[in-house]
Short mmCIF file of C-alpha atoms in Angstrom, two decimals:
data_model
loop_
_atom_site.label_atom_id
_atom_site.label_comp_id
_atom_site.label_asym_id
_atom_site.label_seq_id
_atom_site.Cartn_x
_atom_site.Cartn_y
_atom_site.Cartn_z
CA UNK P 1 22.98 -69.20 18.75
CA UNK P 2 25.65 -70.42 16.46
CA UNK P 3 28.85 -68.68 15.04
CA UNK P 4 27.27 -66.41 11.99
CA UNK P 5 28.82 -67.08 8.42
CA UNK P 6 29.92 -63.08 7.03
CA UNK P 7 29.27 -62.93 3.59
CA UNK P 8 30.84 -60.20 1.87
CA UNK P 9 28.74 -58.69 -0.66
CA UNK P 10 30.57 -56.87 -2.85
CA UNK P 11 30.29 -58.00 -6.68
CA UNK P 12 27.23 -59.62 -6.14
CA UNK P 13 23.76 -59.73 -7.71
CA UNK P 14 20.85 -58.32 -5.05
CA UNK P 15 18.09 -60.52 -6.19
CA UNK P 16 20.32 -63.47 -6.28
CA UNK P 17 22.82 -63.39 -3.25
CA UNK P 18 19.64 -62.36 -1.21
CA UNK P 19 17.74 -65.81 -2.50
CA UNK P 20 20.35 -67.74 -1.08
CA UNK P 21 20.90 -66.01 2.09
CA UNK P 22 17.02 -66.07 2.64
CA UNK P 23 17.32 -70.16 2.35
CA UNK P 24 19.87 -70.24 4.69
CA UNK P 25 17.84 -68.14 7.42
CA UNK P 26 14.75 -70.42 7.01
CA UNK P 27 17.26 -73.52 7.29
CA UNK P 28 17.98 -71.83 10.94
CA UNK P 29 21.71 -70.44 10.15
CA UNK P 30 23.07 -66.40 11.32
CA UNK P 31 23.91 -64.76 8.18
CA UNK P 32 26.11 -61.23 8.82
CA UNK P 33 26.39 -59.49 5.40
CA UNK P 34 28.94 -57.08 4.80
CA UNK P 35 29.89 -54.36 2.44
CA UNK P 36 25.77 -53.97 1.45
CA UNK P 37 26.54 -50.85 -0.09
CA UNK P 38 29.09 -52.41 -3.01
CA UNK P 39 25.82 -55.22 -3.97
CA UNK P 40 25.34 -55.05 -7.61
CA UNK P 41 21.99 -54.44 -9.07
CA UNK P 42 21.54 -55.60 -12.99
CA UNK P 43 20.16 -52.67 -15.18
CA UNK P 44 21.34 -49.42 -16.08
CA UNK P 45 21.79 -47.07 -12.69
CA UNK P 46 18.99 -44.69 -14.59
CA UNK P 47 16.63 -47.65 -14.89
CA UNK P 48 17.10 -48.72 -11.46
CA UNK P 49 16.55 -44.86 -9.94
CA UNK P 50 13.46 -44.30 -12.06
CA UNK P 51 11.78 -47.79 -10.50
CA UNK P 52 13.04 -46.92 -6.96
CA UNK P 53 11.73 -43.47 -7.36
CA UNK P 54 8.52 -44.59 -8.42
CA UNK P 55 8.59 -47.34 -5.75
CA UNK P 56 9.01 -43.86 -2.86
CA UNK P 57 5.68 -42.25 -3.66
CA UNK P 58 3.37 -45.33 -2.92
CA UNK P 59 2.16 -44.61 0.67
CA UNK P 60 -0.53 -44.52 2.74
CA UNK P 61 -2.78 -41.60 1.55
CA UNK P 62 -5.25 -41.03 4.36
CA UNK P 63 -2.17 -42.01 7.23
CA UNK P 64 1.43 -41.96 5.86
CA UNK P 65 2.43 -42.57 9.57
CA UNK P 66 1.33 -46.56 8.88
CA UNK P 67 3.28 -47.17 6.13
CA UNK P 68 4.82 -48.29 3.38
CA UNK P 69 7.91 -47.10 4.86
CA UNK P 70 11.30 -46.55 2.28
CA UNK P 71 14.71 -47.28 3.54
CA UNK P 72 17.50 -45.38 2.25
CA UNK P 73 20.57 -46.50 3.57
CA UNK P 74 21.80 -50.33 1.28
CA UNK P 75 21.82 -52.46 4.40
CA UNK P 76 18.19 -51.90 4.90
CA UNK P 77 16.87 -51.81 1.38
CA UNK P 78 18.58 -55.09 1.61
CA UNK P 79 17.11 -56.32 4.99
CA UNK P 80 13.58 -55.32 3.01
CA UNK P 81 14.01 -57.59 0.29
CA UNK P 82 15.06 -60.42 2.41
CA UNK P 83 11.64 -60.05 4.76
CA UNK P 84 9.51 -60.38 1.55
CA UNK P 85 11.91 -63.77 0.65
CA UNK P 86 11.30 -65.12 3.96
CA UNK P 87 7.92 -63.84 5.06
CA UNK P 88 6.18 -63.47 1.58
CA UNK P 89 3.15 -66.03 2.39
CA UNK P 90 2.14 -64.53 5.21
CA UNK P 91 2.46 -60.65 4.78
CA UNK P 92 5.14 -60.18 6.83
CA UNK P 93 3.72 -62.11 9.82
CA UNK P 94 4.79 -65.42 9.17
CA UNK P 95 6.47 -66.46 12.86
CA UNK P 96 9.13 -68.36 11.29
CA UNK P 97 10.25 -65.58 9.15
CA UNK P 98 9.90 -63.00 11.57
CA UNK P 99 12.50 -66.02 13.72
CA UNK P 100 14.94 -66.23 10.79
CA UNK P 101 15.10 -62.16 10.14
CA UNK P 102 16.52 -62.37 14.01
CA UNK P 103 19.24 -64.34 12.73
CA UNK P 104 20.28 -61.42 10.30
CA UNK P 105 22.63 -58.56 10.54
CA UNK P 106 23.41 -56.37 7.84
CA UNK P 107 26.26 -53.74 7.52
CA UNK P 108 27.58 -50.85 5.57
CA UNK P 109 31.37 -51.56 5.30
CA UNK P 110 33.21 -53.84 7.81
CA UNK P 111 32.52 -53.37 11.34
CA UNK P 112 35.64 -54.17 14.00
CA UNK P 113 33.53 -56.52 15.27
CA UNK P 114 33.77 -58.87 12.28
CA UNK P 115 36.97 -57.01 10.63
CA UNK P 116 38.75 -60.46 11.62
CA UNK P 117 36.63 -62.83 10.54
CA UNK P 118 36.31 -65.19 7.33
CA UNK P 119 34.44 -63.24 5.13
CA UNK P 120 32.76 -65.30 2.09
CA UNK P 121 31.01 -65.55 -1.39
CA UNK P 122 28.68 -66.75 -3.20
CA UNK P 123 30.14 -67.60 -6.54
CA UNK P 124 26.09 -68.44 -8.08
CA UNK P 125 25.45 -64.86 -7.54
CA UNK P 126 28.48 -63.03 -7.97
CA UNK P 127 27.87 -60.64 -11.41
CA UNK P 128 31.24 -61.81 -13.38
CA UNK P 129 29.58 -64.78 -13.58
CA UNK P 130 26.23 -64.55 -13.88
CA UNK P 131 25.63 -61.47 -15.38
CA UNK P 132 26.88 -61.39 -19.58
CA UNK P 133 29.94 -59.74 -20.71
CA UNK P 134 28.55 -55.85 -21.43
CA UNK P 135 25.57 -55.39 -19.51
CA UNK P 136 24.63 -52.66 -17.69
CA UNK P 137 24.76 -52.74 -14.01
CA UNK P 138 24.97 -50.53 -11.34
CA UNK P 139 25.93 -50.06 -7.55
CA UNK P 140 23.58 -50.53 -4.69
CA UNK P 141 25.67 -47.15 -2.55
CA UNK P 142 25.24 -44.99 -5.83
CA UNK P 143 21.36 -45.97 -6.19
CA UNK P 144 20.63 -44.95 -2.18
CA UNK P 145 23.31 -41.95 -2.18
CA UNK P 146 21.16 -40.26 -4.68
CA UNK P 147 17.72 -41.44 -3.00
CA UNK P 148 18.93 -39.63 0.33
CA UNK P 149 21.33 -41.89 2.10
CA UNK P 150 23.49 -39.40 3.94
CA UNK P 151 26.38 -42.00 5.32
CA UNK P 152 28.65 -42.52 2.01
CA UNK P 153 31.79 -40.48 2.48
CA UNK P 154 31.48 -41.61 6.58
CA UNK P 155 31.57 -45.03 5.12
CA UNK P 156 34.38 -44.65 2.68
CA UNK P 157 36.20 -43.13 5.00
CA UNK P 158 36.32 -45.97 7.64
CA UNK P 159 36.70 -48.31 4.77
CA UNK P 160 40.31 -46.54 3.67
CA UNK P 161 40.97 -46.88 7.46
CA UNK P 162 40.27 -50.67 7.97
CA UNK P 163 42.54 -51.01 5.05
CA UNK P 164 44.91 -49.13 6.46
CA UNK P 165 44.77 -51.35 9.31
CA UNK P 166 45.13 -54.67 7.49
CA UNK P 167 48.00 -53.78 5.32
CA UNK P 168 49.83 -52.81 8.90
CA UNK P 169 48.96 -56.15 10.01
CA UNK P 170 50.07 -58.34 7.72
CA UNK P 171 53.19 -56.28 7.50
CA UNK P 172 53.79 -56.76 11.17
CA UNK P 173 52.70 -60.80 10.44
CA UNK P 174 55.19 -61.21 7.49
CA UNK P 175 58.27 -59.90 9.59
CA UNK P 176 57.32 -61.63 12.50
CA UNK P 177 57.10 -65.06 10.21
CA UNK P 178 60.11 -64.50 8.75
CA UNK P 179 61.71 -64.00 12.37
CA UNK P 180 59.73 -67.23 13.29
CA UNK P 181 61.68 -68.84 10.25
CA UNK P 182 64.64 -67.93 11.05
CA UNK P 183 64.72 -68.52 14.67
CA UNK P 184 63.80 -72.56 13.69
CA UNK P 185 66.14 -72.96 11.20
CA UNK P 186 69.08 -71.56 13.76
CA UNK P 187 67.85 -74.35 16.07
CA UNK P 188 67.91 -76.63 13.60
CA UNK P 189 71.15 -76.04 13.03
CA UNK P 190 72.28 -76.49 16.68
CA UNK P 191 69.58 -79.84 17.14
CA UNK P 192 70.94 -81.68 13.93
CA UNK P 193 70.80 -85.35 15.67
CA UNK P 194 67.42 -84.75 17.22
CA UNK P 195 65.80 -83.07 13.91
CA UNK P 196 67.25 -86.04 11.87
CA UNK P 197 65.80 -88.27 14.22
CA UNK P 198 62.56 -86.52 14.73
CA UNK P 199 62.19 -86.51 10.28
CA UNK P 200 62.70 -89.93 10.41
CA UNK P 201 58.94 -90.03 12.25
CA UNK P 202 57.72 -87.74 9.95
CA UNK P 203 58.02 -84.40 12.47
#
């Protein structure tokens, strides 16, 4: 398996970042999607909870043991409506979707695990752009919060400390650049003849 692109999706519209993403899968990349719970959903947060709430009571009525099952927590309401993208022909047993849902991972916040990588976006689905000036939105970690998702303060709380944690690095990396900087321009100084020479060869 390939290196997985992170996409960070915080700002962006569910319905649209997850159309893109679900491409991707079926074109046979990994996808890692961070930050699920700061996904923007267009409509008013009241809107949203009185569709989701309705969405909770459809079950099974003779066996609620097979099914529908509800997701609280973002990352999986978001895994959801990426397995009806990809699988939506065949109910959820089409073998290539079932393939390309293996090649998705979906977190709350940033794990360690990918707190150093490249995170990116999609600027076709982020909401300052597509979304017009004064409509109502509202957050994906609000919306499953008040549905029964039990993690937010756990996740807020590691958040603060990753951030923590990355303004300590790139402390540390400024002074030890500027120590870097110094330290060439000292032997620059004492290598005059040889730095002229080497500038002269474009080094």
């Amino acid at each position: 398996m390939g290196k997985a692109t992170v996409i960070d999706m915080k700002g962006h519209l569910m319905g649209r970042v997850c159309g893109i993403v679900a491409k991707k899968l079926m074109n046979g990349e990994n996808i890692t999607l961070v930050r699920c719970e700061e996904t923007n959903i267009s409509g008013s947060f009241i809107r949203n909870k009185i569709k989701k709430l309705d969405f909770l009571r459809k079950r099974t009525l003779t066996n609620p043991g097979r099914g529908p099952f509800h997701h609280r927590a973002p990352s999986a309401m978001i895994e959801r409506t990426l397995r009806g993208m990809v699988t939506k022909n065949a109910r959820n047993h089409c073998k290539r979707g079932k393939v390309a849902m293996k090649r998705l991972k979906c977190y709350e916040g940033i794990p360690k695990n990918v707190e150093r990588e490249k995170r990116l976006v999609c600027p076709s689905a982020l909401r300052v752009l597509r979304l017009a000036p004064g409509r109502n939105y509202c957050r994906l970690g609000r919306l499953s919060h008040e549905l029964g998702w039990k993690n937010q303060e756990i996740i807020a709380k590691l958040e603060t400390e990753r951030k923590e944690r990355g303004l300590k690095y790139f402390a540390t990396k400024k002074a030890d650049d500027k120590l870097w900087a110094e330290a060439k321009a000292e032997a620059g100084k004492e290598l005059s003849k040889e730095s002229a020479l080497l500038a002269k060869y474009g080094y």
